[in-house]
mmCIF file of C-alpha atoms in Angstrom:
data_model
loop_
_atom_site.group_PDB
_atom_site.id
_atom_site.type_symbol
_atom_site.label_atom_id
_atom_site.label_comp_id
_atom_site.label_asym_id
_atom_site.label_seq_id
_atom_site.Cartn_x
_atom_site.Cartn_y
_atom_site.Cartn_z
ATOM 1 C CA UNK A 8 326.075 169.235 45.224
ATOM 2 C CA UNK A 9 329.478 168.898 43.603
ATOM 3 C CA UNK A 10 330.842 165.997 45.640
ATOM 4 C CA UNK A 11 328.359 163.483 44.203
ATOM 5 C CA UNK A 12 327.204 162.393 40.761
ATOM 6 C CA UNK A 13 323.502 161.641 40.775
ATOM 7 C CA UNK A 14 324.052 159.257 37.875
ATOM 8 C CA UNK A 15 326.823 157.078 39.205
ATOM 9 C CA UNK A 16 327.096 157.244 42.985
ATOM 10 C CA UNK A 17 325.044 154.213 43.993
ATOM 11 C CA UNK A 18 325.986 152.192 40.951
ATOM 12 C CA UNK A 19 329.197 151.871 42.907
ATOM 13 C CA UNK A 20 327.781 152.168 46.379
ATOM 14 C CA UNK A 21 324.901 149.920 46.869
ATOM 15 C CA UNK A 22 322.126 149.557 44.370
ATOM 16 C CA UNK A 23 325.011 148.667 42.590
ATOM 17 C CA UNK A 24 325.677 147.597 46.368
ATOM 18 C CA UNK A 25 325.295 145.877 48.792
ATOM 19 C CA UNK A 26 326.451 138.472 52.735
ATOM 20 C CA UNK A 27 323.938 137.926 54.836
ATOM 21 C CA UNK A 28 322.310 135.065 56.513
ATOM 22 C CA UNK A 29 319.119 133.459 55.278
ATOM 23 C CA UNK A 30 316.167 132.922 57.601
ATOM 24 C CA UNK A 31 315.970 130.180 60.188
ATOM 25 C CA UNK A 32 314.674 126.914 58.782
ATOM 26 C CA UNK A 33 316.338 127.443 55.419
ATOM 27 C CA UNK A 34 317.121 124.195 53.614
ATOM 28 C CA UNK A 35 320.769 123.157 53.786
ATOM 29 C CA UNK A 36 321.074 122.930 49.987
ATOM 30 C CA UNK A 37 319.975 126.562 49.650
ATOM 31 C CA UNK A 38 322.547 127.796 52.155
ATOM 32 C CA UNK A 39 325.275 125.775 50.488
ATOM 33 C CA UNK A 40 324.310 126.966 47.015
ATOM 34 C CA UNK A 41 324.295 130.625 47.964
ATOM 35 C CA UNK A 42 327.363 130.433 50.203
ATOM 36 C CA UNK A 43 325.751 132.027 53.226
ATOM 37 C CA UNK A 44 324.893 130.852 56.693
ATOM 38 C CA UNK A 45 321.624 129.771 58.244
ATOM 39 C CA UNK A 46 320.073 131.486 61.244
ATOM 40 C CA UNK A 47 319.432 135.229 60.825
ATOM 41 C CA UNK A 48 316.817 136.932 58.687
ATOM 42 C CA UNK A 49 318.188 140.464 58.362
ATOM 43 C CA UNK A 50 321.305 142.592 58.434
ATOM 44 C CA UNK A 51 322.119 146.301 58.488
ATOM 45 C CA UNK A 52 325.150 148.257 57.323
ATOM 46 C CA UNK A 53 326.001 151.745 58.506
ATOM 47 C CA UNK A 54 327.178 153.784 55.492
ATOM 48 C CA UNK A 55 330.054 156.194 56.145
ATOM 49 C CA UNK A 56 331.595 158.900 53.997
ATOM 50 C CA UNK A 57 335.085 159.817 55.223
ATOM 51 C CA UNK A 58 334.113 158.470 58.624
ATOM 52 C CA UNK A 59 330.779 160.326 58.950
ATOM 53 C CA UNK A 60 327.508 158.412 58.817
ATOM 54 C CA UNK A 61 325.264 159.254 55.845
ATOM 55 C CA UNK A 62 322.694 156.461 56.024
ATOM 56 C CA UNK A 63 321.927 152.761 56.114
ATOM 57 C CA UNK A 64 321.761 149.729 53.837
ATOM 58 C CA UNK A 65 319.363 147.039 55.104
ATOM 59 C CA UNK A 66 318.711 143.513 53.844
ATOM 60 C CA UNK A 67 315.843 141.291 54.981
ATOM 61 C CA UNK A 68 315.517 137.615 54.033
ATOM 62 C CA UNK A 69 312.367 135.500 54.001
ATOM 63 C CA UNK A 70 311.437 132.058 52.742
ATOM 64 C CA UNK A 71 308.419 131.021 50.640
ATOM 65 C CA UNK A 72 308.727 127.318 49.953
ATOM 66 C CA UNK A 73 311.718 126.853 47.630
ATOM 67 C CA UNK A 74 312.020 130.587 47.058
ATOM 68 C CA UNK A 75 314.200 132.981 49.023
ATOM 69 C CA UNK A 76 313.133 136.645 48.972
ATOM 70 C CA UNK A 77 315.689 139.373 49.661
ATOM 71 C CA UNK A 78 314.343 142.881 50.347
ATOM 72 C CA UNK A 79 316.975 145.617 50.144
ATOM 73 C CA UNK A 80 316.440 149.169 51.414
ATOM 74 C CA UNK A 81 319.079 151.887 50.994
ATOM 75 C CA UNK A 82 318.556 155.359 52.479
ATOM 76 C CA UNK A 83 321.322 157.972 52.226
ATOM 77 C CA UNK A 84 321.353 161.671 52.985
ATOM 78 C CA UNK A 85 324.181 164.197 52.880
ATOM 79 C CA UNK A 86 323.801 167.717 54.206
ATOM 80 C CA UNK A 87 325.151 170.615 56.195
ATOM 81 C CA UNK A 88 323.194 171.085 59.404
ATOM 82 C CA UNK A 89 319.475 171.050 58.510
ATOM 83 C CA UNK A 90 320.225 171.615 54.790
ATOM 84 C CA UNK A 91 319.987 168.410 52.717
ATOM 85 C CA UNK A 92 322.374 168.494 49.748
ATOM 86 C CA UNK A 93 321.841 164.972 48.454
ATOM 87 C CA UNK A 94 319.271 162.229 49.073
ATOM 88 C CA UNK A 95 319.186 158.676 47.752
ATOM 89 C CA UNK A 96 316.445 156.061 48.192
ATOM 90 C CA UNK A 97 316.617 152.572 46.695
ATOM 91 C CA UNK A 98 314.178 149.677 47.063
ATOM 92 C CA UNK A 99 314.872 146.273 45.575
ATOM 93 C CA UNK A 100 313.385 142.782 45.909
ATOM 94 C CA UNK A 101 315.344 139.761 44.706
ATOM 95 C CA UNK A 102 313.902 136.277 44.192
ATOM 96 C CA UNK A 103 316.116 133.166 44.378
ATOM 97 C CA UNK A 104 315.022 129.569 43.947
ATOM 98 C CA UNK A 105 317.110 126.573 45.046
ATOM 99 C CA UNK A 106 320.133 128.872 45.255
ATOM 100 C CA UNK A 107 319.637 130.306 41.753
ATOM 101 C CA UNK A 108 318.956 133.957 40.988
ATOM 102 C CA UNK A 109 315.540 134.297 39.278
ATOM 103 C CA UNK A 110 314.565 137.985 39.236
ATOM 104 C CA UNK A 111 314.778 141.395 40.861
ATOM 105 C CA UNK A 112 312.627 144.488 40.742
ATOM 106 C CA UNK A 113 314.076 147.817 41.854
ATOM 107 C CA UNK A 114 312.965 151.426 42.178
ATOM 108 C CA UNK A 115 315.435 154.248 42.798
ATOM 109 C CA UNK A 116 315.176 157.964 43.548
ATOM 110 C CA UNK A 117 318.662 159.374 43.056
ATOM 111 C CA UNK A 118 318.191 162.936 44.326
ATOM 112 C CA UNK A 119 315.131 163.443 42.106
ATOM 113 C CA UNK A 120 316.315 161.312 39.196
ATOM 114 C CA UNK A 121 314.233 158.114 39.075
ATOM 115 C CA UNK A 122 314.953 154.627 37.726
ATOM 116 C CA UNK A 123 312.924 151.430 37.526
ATOM 117 C CA UNK A 124 314.416 148.048 36.612
ATOM 118 C CA UNK A 125 313.026 144.524 36.412
ATOM 119 C CA UNK A 126 315.370 141.659 35.512
ATOM 120 C CA UNK A 127 313.943 138.149 35.128
ATOM 121 C CA UNK A 128 315.316 134.778 34.085
ATOM 122 C CA UNK A 129 313.753 133.381 30.919
ATOM 123 C CA UNK A 130 315.221 129.954 30.178
ATOM 124 C CA UNK A 131 318.996 130.618 29.994
ATOM 125 C CA UNK A 132 318.715 134.380 29.431
ATOM 126 C CA UNK A 133 318.081 137.342 31.730
ATOM 127 C CA UNK A 134 315.515 139.784 30.314
ATOM 128 C CA UNK A 135 316.093 143.341 31.572
ATOM 129 C CA UNK A 136 313.209 145.848 31.498
ATOM 130 C CA UNK A 137 314.462 149.299 32.494
ATOM 131 C CA UNK A 138 313.281 152.877 32.525
ATOM 132 C CA UNK A 139 314.255 155.332 31.209
ATOM 133 C CA UNK A 140 316.793 153.281 29.167
ATOM 134 C CA UNK A 141 316.031 150.615 26.559
ATOM 135 C CA UNK A 142 315.214 147.000 27.428
ATOM 136 C CA UNK A 143 317.596 144.219 26.448
ATOM 137 C CA UNK A 144 318.478 140.543 27.009
ATOM 138 C CA UNK A 145 321.612 139.042 28.595
ATOM 139 C CA UNK A 146 322.608 135.635 27.241
ATOM 140 C CA UNK A 147 324.626 134.671 30.347
ATOM 141 C CA UNK A 148 322.708 132.516 32.851
ATOM 142 C CA UNK A 149 325.398 133.034 35.522
ATOM 143 C CA UNK A 150 324.882 136.823 35.848
ATOM 144 C CA UNK A 151 324.258 138.031 39.419
ATOM 145 C CA UNK A 152 322.887 141.394 40.625
ATOM 146 C CA UNK A 153 325.150 143.966 42.305
ATOM 147 C CA UNK A 154 323.665 143.500 45.759
ATOM 148 C CA UNK A 155 326.842 141.732 47.025
ATOM 149 C CA UNK A 156 325.225 139.654 49.787
ATOM 150 C CA UNK A 157 326.047 136.427 47.921
ATOM 151 C CA UNK A 158 329.741 135.489 48.048
ATOM 152 C CA UNK A 159 329.407 134.035 44.515
ATOM 153 C CA UNK A 160 329.538 137.679 43.378
ATOM 154 C CA UNK A 161 333.343 137.571 43.546
ATOM 155 C CA UNK A 162 333.440 134.620 41.151
ATOM 156 C CA UNK A 163 331.653 136.467 38.331
ATOM 157 C CA UNK A 164 333.058 138.320 35.332
ATOM 158 C CA UNK A 165 329.800 140.157 34.565
ATOM 159 C CA UNK A 166 327.376 141.669 37.085
ATOM 160 C CA UNK A 167 323.985 143.330 36.612
ATOM 161 C CA UNK A 168 323.613 146.811 38.105
ATOM 162 C CA UNK A 169 320.390 146.944 40.133
ATOM 163 C CA UNK A 170 319.969 150.714 39.826
ATOM 164 C CA UNK A 171 320.054 151.139 36.026
ATOM 165 C CA UNK A 172 320.067 147.557 34.786
ATOM 166 C CA UNK A 173 323.462 147.793 33.087
ATOM 167 C CA UNK A 174 325.867 144.936 32.414
ATOM 168 C CA UNK A 175 329.123 145.574 34.253
ATOM 169 C CA UNK A 176 332.360 143.769 33.389
ATOM 170 C CA UNK A 177 334.559 143.114 36.433
ATOM 171 C CA UNK A 178 337.911 141.605 37.393
ATOM 172 C CA UNK A 179 338.215 140.266 40.934
ATOM 173 C CA UNK A 180 341.482 139.680 42.828
ATOM 174 C CA UNK A 181 341.568 137.494 45.963
ATOM 175 C CA UNK A 182 343.777 139.269 48.543
ATOM 176 C CA UNK A 183 343.634 136.558 51.193
ATOM 177 C CA UNK A 184 342.466 136.580 54.799
ATOM 178 C CA UNK A 185 342.140 139.805 56.763
ATOM 179 C CA UNK A 186 340.804 141.078 60.107
ATOM 180 C CA UNK A 187 337.868 143.523 60.005
ATOM 181 C CA UNK A 188 335.376 145.047 62.411
ATOM 182 C CA UNK A 189 331.800 143.792 61.952
ATOM 183 C CA UNK A 190 328.817 143.894 64.315
ATOM 184 C CA UNK A 191 330.984 145.314 67.083
ATOM 185 C CA UNK A 192 333.715 142.670 67.004
ATOM 186 C CA UNK A 193 336.797 141.662 65.042
ATOM 187 C CA UNK A 194 336.202 138.887 62.513
ATOM 188 C CA UNK A 195 338.393 136.947 60.099
ATOM 189 C CA UNK A 196 337.294 137.695 56.546
ATOM 190 C CA UNK A 197 338.433 137.075 52.981
ATOM 191 C CA UNK A 198 339.318 140.260 51.103
ATOM 192 C CA UNK A 199 338.500 140.750 47.401
ATOM 193 C CA UNK A 200 339.388 143.726 45.220
ATOM 194 C CA UNK A 201 336.989 144.398 42.325
ATOM 195 C CA UNK A 202 338.081 146.388 39.262
ATOM 196 C CA UNK A 203 336.664 147.155 35.828
ATOM 197 C CA UNK A 204 333.239 148.808 35.526
ATOM 198 C CA UNK A 205 333.109 148.672 39.338
ATOM 199 C CA UNK A 206 335.916 149.599 41.722
ATOM 200 C CA UNK A 207 335.514 148.468 45.310
ATOM 201 C CA UNK A 208 336.744 146.102 48.014
ATOM 202 C CA UNK A 209 334.585 143.392 49.588
ATOM 203 C CA UNK A 210 335.080 141.163 52.632
ATOM 204 C CA UNK A 211 333.303 137.869 53.432
ATOM 205 C CA UNK A 212 333.716 135.995 56.705
ATOM 206 C CA UNK A 213 334.550 132.309 57.153
ATOM 207 C CA UNK A 214 330.875 131.404 56.658
ATOM 208 C CA UNK A 215 330.725 133.295 53.356
ATOM 209 C CA UNK A 216 328.759 136.166 54.886
ATOM 210 C CA UNK A 217 329.307 139.657 53.472
ATOM 211 C CA UNK A 218 330.699 141.789 56.335
ATOM 212 C CA UNK A 219 332.319 144.902 54.857
ATOM 213 C CA UNK A 220 332.684 147.080 51.750
ATOM 214 C CA UNK A 221 334.906 150.082 50.904
ATOM 215 C CA UNK A 222 335.138 152.153 47.727
ATOM 216 C CA UNK A 223 336.648 155.490 46.662
ATOM 217 C CA UNK A 224 334.538 158.153 44.946
ATOM 218 C CA UNK A 225 335.213 161.788 44.039
ATOM 219 C CA UNK A 226 338.104 162.072 46.480
ATOM 220 C CA UNK A 227 336.186 160.521 49.394
ATOM 221 C CA UNK A 228 336.194 157.061 50.944
ATOM 222 C CA UNK A 229 332.874 155.296 51.457
ATOM 223 C CA UNK A 230 332.589 152.416 53.873
ATOM 224 C CA UNK A 231 329.922 149.904 54.830
ATOM 225 C CA UNK A 232 330.182 148.830 58.479
ATOM 226 C CA UNK A 233 327.990 145.973 59.695
ATOM 227 C CA UNK A 234 325.938 146.844 62.747
#
């Protein structure tokens, strides 16, 4: 399929994708530290390519004592009628403790090309174990994964790609308040444009919840719409 690169598509789109709310009963300090709201335990985005649905991006949040677990499932499929031209499956589990990122473990099938990444905090470093690429260590304790649910993402200069485990340098511009459609209604949300190793636009509502994402790729526009 010529319209997609199996290597790079979801680095931009979602593994390298994609505010949410933590589960009910979450401690106030955790919600404040992560910049998200208390109350819900899951969220779903409809993924569109040039206005046509190609799949979903789901996040589910659960609490185990001081730890917050975030399970991320991305399923995309592009085809013509019954013919499937491209399929993408990504599974990722993140672990946060007291509002601090601790580790993630991801598995990706990018149209037959597979990746496995584990990133874990060791003291003030992040140790990245990845296949098929080489392992390495990041000496920046503030690095966050490219799952985007945490509004603190837009305050970082380096992000960690959850598909291939690559460091990604970014510049983020705050474009002010905007109106966007999310979960069937119009919401007020802060707009951020990300450039550098990633190129995309993110929106977070007044509670710091991720509500929308748009990025260009290979002449098409991809959009995440909250259901």
